[in-house]
Tab-separated table of C-alpha atoms and ligand atoms in Angstrom:
chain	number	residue	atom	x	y	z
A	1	UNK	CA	225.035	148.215	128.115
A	2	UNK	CA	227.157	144.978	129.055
A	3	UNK	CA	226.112	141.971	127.405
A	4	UNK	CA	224.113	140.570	129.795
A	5	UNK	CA	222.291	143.270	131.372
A	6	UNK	CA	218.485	143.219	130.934
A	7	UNK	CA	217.229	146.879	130.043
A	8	UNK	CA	215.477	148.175	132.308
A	9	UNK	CA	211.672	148.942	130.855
A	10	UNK	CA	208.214	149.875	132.468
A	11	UNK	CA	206.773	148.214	135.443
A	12	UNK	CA	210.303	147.694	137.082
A	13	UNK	CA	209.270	149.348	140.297
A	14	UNK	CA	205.756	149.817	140.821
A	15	UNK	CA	203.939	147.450	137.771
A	16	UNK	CA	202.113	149.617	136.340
A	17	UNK	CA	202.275	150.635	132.507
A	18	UNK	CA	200.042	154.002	131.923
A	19	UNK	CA	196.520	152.990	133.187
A	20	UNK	CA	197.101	149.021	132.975
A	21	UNK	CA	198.607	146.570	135.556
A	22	UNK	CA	199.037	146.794	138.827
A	23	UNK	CA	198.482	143.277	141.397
A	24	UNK	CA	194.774	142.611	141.998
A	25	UNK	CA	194.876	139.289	143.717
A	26	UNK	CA	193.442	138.562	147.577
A	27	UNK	CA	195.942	139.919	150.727
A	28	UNK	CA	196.326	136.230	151.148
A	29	UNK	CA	198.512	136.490	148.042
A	30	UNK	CA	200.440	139.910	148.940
A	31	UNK	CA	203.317	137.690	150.977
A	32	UNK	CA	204.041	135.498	148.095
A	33	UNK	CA	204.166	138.318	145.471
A	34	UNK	CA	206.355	140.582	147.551
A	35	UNK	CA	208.727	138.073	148.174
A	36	UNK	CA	208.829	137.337	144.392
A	37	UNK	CA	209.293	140.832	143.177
A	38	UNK	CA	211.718	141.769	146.461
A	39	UNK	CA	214.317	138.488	144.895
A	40	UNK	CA	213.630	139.458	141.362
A	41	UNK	CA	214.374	142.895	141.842
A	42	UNK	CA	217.399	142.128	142.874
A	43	UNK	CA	218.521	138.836	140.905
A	44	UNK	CA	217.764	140.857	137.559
A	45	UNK	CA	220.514	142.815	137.350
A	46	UNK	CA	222.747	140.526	139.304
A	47	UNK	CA	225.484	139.925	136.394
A	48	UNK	CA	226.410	135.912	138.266
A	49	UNK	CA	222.354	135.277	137.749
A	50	UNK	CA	222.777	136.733	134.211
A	51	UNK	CA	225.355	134.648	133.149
A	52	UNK	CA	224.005	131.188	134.243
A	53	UNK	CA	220.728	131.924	132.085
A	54	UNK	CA	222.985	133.254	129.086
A	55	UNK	CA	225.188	129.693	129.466
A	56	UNK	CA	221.629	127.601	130.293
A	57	UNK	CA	220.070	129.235	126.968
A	58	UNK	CA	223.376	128.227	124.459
A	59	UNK	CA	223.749	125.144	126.143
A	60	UNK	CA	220.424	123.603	126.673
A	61	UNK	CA	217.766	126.113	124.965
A	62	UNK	CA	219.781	126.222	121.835
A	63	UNK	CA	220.706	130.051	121.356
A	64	UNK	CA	221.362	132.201	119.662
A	65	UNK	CA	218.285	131.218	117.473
A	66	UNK	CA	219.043	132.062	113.949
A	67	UNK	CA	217.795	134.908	111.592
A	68	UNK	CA	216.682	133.557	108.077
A	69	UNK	CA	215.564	135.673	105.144
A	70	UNK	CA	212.334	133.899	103.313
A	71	UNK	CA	213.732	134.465	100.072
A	72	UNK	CA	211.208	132.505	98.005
A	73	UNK	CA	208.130	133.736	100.471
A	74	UNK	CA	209.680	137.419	99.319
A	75	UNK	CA	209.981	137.054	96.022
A	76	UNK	CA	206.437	135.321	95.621
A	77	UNK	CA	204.491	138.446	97.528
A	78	UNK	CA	206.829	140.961	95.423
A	79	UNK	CA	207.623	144.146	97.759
A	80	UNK	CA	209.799	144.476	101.027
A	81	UNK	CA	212.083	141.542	102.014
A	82	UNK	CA	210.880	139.144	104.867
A	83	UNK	CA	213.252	137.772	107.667
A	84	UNK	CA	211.970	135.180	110.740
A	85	UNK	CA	213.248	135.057	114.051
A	86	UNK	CA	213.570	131.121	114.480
A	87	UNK	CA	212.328	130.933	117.963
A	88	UNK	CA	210.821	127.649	116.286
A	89	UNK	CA	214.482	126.131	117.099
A	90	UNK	CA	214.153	126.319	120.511
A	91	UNK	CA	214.285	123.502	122.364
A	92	UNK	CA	210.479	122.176	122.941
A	93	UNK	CA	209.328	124.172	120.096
A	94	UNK	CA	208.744	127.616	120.842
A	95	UNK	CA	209.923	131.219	122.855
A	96	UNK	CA	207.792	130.044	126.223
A	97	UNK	CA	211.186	127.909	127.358
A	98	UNK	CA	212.568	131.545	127.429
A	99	UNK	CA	210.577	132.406	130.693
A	100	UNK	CA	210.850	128.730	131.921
A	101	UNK	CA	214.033	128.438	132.127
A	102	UNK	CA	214.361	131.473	133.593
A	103	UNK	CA	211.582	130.660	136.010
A	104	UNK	CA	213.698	127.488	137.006
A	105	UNK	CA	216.583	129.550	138.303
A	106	UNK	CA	215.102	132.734	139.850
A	107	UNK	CA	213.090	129.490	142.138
A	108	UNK	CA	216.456	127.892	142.446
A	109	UNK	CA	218.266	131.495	143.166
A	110	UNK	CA	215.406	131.590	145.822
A	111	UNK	CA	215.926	128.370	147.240
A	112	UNK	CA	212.236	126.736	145.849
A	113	UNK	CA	212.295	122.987	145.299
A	114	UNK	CA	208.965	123.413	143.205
A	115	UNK	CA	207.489	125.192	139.692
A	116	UNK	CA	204.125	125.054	139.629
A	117	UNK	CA	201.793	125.880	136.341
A	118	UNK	CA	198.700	125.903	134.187
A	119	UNK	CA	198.998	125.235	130.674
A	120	UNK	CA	196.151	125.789	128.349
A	121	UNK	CA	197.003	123.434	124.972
A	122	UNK	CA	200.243	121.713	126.642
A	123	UNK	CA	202.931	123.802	124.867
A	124	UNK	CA	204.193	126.003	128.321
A	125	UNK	CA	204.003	122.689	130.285
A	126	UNK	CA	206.227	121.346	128.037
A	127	UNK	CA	208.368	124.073	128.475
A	128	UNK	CA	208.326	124.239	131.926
A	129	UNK	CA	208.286	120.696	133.031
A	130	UNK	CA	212.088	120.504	130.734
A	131	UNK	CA	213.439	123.318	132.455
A	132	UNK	CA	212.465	121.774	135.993
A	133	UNK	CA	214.207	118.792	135.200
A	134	UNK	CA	217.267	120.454	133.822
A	135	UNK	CA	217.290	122.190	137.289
A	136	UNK	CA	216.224	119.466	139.332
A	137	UNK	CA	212.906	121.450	140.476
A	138	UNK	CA	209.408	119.879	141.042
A	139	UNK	CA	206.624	120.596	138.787
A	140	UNK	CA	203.160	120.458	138.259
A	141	UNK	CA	200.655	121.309	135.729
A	142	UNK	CA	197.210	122.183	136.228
A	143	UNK	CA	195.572	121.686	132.513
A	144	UNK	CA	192.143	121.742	131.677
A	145	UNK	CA	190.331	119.662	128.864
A	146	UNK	CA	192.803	116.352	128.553
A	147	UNK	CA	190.954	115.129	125.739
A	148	UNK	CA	192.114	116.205	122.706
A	149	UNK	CA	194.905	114.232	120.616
A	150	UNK	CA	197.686	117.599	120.746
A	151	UNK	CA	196.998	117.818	124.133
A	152	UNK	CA	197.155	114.164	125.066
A	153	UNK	CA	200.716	114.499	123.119
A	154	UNK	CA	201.711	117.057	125.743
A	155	UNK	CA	200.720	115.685	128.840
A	156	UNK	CA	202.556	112.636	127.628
A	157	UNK	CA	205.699	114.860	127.112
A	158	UNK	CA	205.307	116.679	130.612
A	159	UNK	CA	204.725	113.358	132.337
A	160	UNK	CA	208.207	111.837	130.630
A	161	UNK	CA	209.737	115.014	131.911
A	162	UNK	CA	208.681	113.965	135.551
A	163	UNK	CA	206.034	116.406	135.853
A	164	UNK	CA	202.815	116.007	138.205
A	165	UNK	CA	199.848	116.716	135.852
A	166	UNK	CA	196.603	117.612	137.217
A	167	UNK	CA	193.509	117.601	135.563
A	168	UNK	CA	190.911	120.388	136.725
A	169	UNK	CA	187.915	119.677	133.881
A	170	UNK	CA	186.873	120.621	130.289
A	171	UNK	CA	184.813	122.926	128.523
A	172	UNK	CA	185.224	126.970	127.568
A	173	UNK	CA	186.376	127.879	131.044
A	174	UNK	CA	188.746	125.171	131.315
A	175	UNK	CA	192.478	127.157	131.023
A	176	UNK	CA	190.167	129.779	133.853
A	177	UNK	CA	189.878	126.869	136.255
A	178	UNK	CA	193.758	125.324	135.117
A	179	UNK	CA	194.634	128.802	136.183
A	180	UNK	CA	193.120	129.597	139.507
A	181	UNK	CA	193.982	125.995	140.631
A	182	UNK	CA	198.111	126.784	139.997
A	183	UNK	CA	197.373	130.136	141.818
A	184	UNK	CA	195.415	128.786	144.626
A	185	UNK	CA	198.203	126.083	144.750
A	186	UNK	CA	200.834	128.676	144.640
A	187	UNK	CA	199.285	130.678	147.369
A	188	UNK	CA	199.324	127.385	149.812
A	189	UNK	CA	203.020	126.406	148.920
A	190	UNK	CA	204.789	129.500	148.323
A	191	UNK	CA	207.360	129.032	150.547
A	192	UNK	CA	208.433	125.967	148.727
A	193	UNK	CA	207.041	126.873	145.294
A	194	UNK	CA	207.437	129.372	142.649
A	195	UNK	CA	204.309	129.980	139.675
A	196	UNK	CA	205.587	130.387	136.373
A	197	UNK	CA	203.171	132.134	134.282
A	198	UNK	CA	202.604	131.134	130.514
A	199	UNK	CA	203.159	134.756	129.210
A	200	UNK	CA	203.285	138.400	130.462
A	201	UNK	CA	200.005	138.526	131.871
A	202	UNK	CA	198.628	138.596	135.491
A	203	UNK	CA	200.427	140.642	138.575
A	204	UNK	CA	202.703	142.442	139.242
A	205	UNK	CA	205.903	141.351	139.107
A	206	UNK	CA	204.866	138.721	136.469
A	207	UNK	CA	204.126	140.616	133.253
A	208	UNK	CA	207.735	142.500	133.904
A	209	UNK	CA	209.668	138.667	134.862
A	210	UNK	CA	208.433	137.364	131.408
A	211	UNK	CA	209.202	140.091	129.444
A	212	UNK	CA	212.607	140.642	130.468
A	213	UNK	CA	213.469	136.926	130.019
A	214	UNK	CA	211.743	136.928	126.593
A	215	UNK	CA	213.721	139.932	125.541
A	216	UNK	CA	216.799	137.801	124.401
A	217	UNK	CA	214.670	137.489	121.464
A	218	UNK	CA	214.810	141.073	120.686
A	219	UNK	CA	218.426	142.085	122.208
A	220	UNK	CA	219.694	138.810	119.988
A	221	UNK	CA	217.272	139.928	116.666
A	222	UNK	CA	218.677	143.605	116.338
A	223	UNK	CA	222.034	142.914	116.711
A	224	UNK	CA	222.024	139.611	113.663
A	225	UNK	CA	219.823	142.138	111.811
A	226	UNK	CA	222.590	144.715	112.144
A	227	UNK	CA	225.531	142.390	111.488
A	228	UNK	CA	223.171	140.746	107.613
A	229	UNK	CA	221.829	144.149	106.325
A	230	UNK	CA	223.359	147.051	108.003
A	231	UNK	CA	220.812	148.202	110.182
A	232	UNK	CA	217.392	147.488	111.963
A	233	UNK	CA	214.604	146.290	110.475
A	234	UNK	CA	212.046	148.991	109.017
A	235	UNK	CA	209.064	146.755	110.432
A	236	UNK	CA	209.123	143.794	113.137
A	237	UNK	CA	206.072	141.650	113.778
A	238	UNK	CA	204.558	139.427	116.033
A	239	UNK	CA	201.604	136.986	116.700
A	240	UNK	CA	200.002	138.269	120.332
A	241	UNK	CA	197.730	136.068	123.153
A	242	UNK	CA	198.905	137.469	126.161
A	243	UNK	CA	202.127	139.177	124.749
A	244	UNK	CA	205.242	137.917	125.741
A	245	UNK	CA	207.035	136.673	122.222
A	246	UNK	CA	205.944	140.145	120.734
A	247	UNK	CA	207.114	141.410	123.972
A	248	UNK	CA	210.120	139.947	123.920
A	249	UNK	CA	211.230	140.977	120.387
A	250	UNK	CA	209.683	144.232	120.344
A	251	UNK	CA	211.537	145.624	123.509
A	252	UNK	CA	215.318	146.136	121.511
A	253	UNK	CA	213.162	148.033	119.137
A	254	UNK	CA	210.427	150.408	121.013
A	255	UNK	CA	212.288	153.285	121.912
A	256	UNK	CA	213.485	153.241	118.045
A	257	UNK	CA	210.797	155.177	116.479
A	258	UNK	CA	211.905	154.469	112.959
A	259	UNK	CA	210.607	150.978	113.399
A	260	UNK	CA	207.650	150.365	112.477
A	261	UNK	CA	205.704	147.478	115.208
A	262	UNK	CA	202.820	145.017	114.352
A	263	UNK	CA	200.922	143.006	116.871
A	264	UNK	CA	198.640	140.196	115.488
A	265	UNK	CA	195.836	139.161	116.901
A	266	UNK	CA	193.429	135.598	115.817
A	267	UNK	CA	190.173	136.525	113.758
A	268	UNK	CA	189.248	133.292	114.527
A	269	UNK	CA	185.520	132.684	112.628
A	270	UNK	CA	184.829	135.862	112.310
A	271	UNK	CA	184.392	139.206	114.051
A	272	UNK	CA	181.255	137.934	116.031
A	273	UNK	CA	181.617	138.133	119.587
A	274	UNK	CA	182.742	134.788	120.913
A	275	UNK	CA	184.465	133.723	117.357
A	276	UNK	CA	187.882	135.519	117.976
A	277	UNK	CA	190.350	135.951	120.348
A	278	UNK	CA	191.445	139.561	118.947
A	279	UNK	CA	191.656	141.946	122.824
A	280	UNK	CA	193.379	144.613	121.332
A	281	UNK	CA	191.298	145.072	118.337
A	282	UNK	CA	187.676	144.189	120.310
A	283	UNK	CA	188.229	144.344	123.912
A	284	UNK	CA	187.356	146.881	126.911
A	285	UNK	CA	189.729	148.071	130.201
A	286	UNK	CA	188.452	145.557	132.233
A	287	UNK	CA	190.396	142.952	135.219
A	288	UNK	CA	191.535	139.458	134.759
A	289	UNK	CA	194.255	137.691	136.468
A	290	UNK	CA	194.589	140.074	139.125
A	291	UNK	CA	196.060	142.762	136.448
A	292	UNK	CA	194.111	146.124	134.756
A	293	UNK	CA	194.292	145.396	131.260
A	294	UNK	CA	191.988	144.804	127.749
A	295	UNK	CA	189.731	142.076	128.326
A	296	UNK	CA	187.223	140.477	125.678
A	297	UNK	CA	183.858	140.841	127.524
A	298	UNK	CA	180.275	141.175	127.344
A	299	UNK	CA	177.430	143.480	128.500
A	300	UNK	CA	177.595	141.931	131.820
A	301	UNK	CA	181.743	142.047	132.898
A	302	UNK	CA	182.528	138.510	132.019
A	303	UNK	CA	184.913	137.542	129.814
A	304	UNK	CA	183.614	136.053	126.519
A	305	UNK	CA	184.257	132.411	124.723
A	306	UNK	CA	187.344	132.765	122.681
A	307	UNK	CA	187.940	130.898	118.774
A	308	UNK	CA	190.775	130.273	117.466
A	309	UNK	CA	192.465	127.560	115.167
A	310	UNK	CA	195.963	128.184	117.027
A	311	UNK	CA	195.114	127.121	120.772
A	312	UNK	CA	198.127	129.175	121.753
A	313	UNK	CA	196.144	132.193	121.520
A	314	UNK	CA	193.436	131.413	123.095
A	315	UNK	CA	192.958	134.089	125.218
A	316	UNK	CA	190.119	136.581	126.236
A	317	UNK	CA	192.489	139.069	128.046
A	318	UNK	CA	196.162	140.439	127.310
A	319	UNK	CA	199.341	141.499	128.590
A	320	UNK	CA	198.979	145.125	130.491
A	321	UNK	CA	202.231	146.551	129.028
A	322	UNK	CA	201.097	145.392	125.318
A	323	UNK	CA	197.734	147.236	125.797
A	324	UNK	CA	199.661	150.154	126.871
A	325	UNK	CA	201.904	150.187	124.190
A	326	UNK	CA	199.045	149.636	121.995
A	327	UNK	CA	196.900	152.225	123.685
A	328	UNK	CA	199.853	154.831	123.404
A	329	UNK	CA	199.771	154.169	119.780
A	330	UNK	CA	203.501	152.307	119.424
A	331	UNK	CA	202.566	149.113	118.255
A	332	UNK	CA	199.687	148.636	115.628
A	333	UNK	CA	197.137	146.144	115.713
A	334	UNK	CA	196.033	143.347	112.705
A	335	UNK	CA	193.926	140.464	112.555
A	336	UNK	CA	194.501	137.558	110.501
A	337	UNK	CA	191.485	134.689	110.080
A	338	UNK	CA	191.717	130.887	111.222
A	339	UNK	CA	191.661	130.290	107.158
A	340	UNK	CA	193.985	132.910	106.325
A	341	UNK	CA	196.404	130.930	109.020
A	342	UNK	CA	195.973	127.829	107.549
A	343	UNK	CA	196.975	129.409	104.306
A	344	UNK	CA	200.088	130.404	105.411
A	345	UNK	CA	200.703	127.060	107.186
A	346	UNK	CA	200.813	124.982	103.908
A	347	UNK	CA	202.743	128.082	101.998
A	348	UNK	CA	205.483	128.621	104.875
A	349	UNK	CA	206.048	124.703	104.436
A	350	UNK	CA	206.077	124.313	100.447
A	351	UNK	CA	207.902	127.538	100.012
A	352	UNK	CA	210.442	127.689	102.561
A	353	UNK	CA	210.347	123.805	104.190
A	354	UNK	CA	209.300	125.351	107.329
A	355	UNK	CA	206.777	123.896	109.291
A	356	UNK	CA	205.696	126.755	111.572
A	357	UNK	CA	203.236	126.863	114.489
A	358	UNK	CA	199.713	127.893	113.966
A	359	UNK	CA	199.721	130.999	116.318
A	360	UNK	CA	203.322	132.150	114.349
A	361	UNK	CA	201.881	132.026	110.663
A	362	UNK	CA	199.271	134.593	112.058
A	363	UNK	CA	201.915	136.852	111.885
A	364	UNK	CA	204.025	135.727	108.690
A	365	UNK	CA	200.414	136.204	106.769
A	366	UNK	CA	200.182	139.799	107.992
A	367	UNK	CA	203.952	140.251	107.140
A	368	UNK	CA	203.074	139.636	103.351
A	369	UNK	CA	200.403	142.344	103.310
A	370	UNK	CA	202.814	144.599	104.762
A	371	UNK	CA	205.434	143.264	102.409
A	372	UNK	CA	203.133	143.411	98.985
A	373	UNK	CA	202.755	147.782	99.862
A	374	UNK	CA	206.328	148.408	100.600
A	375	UNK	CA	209.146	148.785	98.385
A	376	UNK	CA	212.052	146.018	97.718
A	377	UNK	CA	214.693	147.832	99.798
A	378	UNK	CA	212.586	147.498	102.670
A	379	UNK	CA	212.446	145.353	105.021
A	380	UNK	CA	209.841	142.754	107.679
A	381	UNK	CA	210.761	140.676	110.600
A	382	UNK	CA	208.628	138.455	112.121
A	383	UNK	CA	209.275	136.402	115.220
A	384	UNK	CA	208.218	132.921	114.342
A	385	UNK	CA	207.151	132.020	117.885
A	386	UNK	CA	207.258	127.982	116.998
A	387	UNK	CA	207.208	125.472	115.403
A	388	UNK	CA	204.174	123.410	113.936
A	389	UNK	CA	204.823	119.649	113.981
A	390	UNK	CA	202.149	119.698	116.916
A	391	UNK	CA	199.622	121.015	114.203
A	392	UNK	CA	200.619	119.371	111.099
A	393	UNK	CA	198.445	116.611	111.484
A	394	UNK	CA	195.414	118.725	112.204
A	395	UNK	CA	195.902	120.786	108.921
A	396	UNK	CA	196.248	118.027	106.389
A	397	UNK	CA	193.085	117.197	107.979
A	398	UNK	CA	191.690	120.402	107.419
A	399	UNK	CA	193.200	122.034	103.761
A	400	UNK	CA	193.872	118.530	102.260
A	401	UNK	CA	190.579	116.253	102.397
A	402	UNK	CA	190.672	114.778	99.327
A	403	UNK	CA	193.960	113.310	100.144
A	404	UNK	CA	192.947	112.425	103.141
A	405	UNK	CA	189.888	110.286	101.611
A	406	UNK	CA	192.237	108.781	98.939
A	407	UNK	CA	194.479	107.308	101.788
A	408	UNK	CA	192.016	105.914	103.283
A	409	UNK	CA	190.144	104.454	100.939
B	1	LIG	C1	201.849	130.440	123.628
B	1	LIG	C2	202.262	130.757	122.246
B	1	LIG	C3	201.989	131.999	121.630
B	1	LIG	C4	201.185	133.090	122.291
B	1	LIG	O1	201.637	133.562	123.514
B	1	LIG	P1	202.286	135.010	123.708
B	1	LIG	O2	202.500	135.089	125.166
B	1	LIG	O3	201.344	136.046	123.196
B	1	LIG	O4	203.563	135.015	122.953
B	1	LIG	C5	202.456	132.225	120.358
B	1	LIG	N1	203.137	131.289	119.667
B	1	LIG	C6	203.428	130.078	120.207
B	1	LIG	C7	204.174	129.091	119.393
B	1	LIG	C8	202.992	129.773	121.506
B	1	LIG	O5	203.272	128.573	122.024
């Protein structure tokens, strides 16, 4: 395989991966997502396309992201040896400018002057809104509740970048409503606009755009892996909403069966319906965002509240090519709790001086279980998705109080 070829995985022709996927939307919306997946299909294996978004990710993005063995985090749990992926040194924080910036081109490539979004806590219209600018491209943001201090921080961010935010309301179904107001928007201005989706979720060709673009992570992670220890990991893991960082680093692995592959999904509260956001682990074949996939839902068909501490994975529904490979039996499913996050949070940061998002520790805590049963010649990646200076302030809050009431009194 040349260096910049993207392999070529499930859903490359018809979007569907075993019983999940497929493009659900309105025919209003067939034009728009035929013309996408006609210019996609072609631009993804066109090697001039390939190289701009290899020279646009060392350039701009920052990569190749380092890999970086958590020597003191290992020695502490006792067991296997754990590695991170430092997709927390991307620029803007985390994987999702993977997918934007490759967004940005494919809409330049196809001659679109505009990138339009939702965003649920602010973190992909971040993204987004820094790879329209670096591409000259038009964006806007529908977001849903506005009033909450990390989110406030983002829109300010997005707005610096020259985005156009729009606010569509508050409440549970807010990031519902962000959403079908970018589609509906989409669907009006498509010949001037392209949607960029926050992860590999919704219809065909989406789910198959993001996780090709996310799977430098992977392509990038096996061969560092390779060149420090002299072969592949024996277990990788990930944190999963919708899929695409797990995605992303699990694709140069899957067809390896000798690795072993984790996805982690937020306990939230508890296991109580409505206290969660864990699909894979609770959810039911069901339909959201046009696509076939697991969905968290109640007696009735509708998609239940969703808890968690990390707002990135918020989610009552998931990827359609994760729940296949989780339905298939390749990649195994965890939970980790809101406190058992939190844990990790402060730990990650005292042991390591790594301040690492909220949704990412989710998946360094279930690394140390899987660590503390294995043997010391073995070995645990996890992709640390991003990084947590967006939640730092909300954690002292929450695991230090007594500090907090000494400063202020
Ligand atoms: C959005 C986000 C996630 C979850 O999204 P996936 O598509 O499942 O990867 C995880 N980590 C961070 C830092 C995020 O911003």
């Amino acid at each position: 395989m040349a260096k910049h070829d993207i392999p070529v995985g499930p859903g490359a022709t018809d979007g569907f991966y075993g019983s999940f996927g497929g493009s659900f939307y309105p025919e209003r919306a067939s034009a728009a997502l035929t013309e996408l997946a006609d210019a996609y299909g072609r631009l993804r294996t066109s090697t001039p396309f390939l190289e701009q978004l290899s020279r646009v990710r060392a350039t701009f993005q920052g990569r190749p992201t380092p890999i970086h063995h958590l020597r003191r985090l290992s020695a502490a749990t006792g067991g296997a040896q754990i590695y991170v992926k430092r997709e927390d040194l991307n620029h803007t924080g985390a994987h999702k400018i993977n997918h934007c910036v490759g967004f940005a081109l494919l809409a330049r490539e196809m001659g679109k002057s505009r990138l339009i979004a939702e965003t649920g806590a602010g973190q992909h219209g971040v993204g987004l809104a820094a790879a329209a600018a670096y591409f000259g491209l038009e964006c806007e943001i529908h977001i849903g509740d506005t009033d909450n201090v990390k989110v406030a921080l983002n829109v300010s961010q997005m707005e610096l970048l020259g985005a156009r935010v729009v606010s569509t309301g508050a409440g549970q179904s807010a990031l519902k409503e962000a959403s079908d107001a970018a589609f509906t928007s989409y669907l009006r201005n498509h010949e001037t606009a392209l949607y960029a989706i926050g992860s590999a979720i919704g219809p065909h060709p989406f789910p198959m755009i993001v996780r090709d673009f996310q799977s430098v992570i992977g392509t990038e992670a096996r061969a560092q892996f390779t060149a420090l220890t002299g072969g592949p990991p024996d277990h990788v893991v990930a944190c999963v909403a919708g899929g695409s960082n797990a995605l992303g680093i699990f694709s140069a692995f899957t067809a390896d069966l000798d690795v072993r592959l984790h996805a982690v999904e937020p306990l939230g509260r508890s296991a109580a319906p409505g206290q969660h956001g864990a699909t894979l682990t609770y959810g039911r074949p069901g339909r959201i965002h046009g696509s076939d996939t697991l969905v968290l839902q109640d007696g009735n068909d509708q998609p239940l509240p969703v808890s968690s501490i990390a707002s990135g994975l918020v989610y009552p529904g998931v990827g359609p090519e994760m729940a296949m490979l989780v339905d298939t039996g390749r990649v195994g499913v965890s939970t980790v709790s809101d406190a058992e996050a939190l844990e990790m949070f402060v730990r990650l940061a005292r042991l390591e001086g790594i301040i690492a998002a909220l949704e990412s520790v989710h998946a360094v805590h279930h690394a140390t279980r899987l660590a503390a049963e294995l043997p010391s010649d073995q070995s645990v990646l996890v992709n640390l998705s991003g990084r947590g200076d967006k939640d730092a302030g909300a954690v002292l809050e929450l695991v230090l109080p007594a500090r907090d009431d000494e400063s202020r009194g």
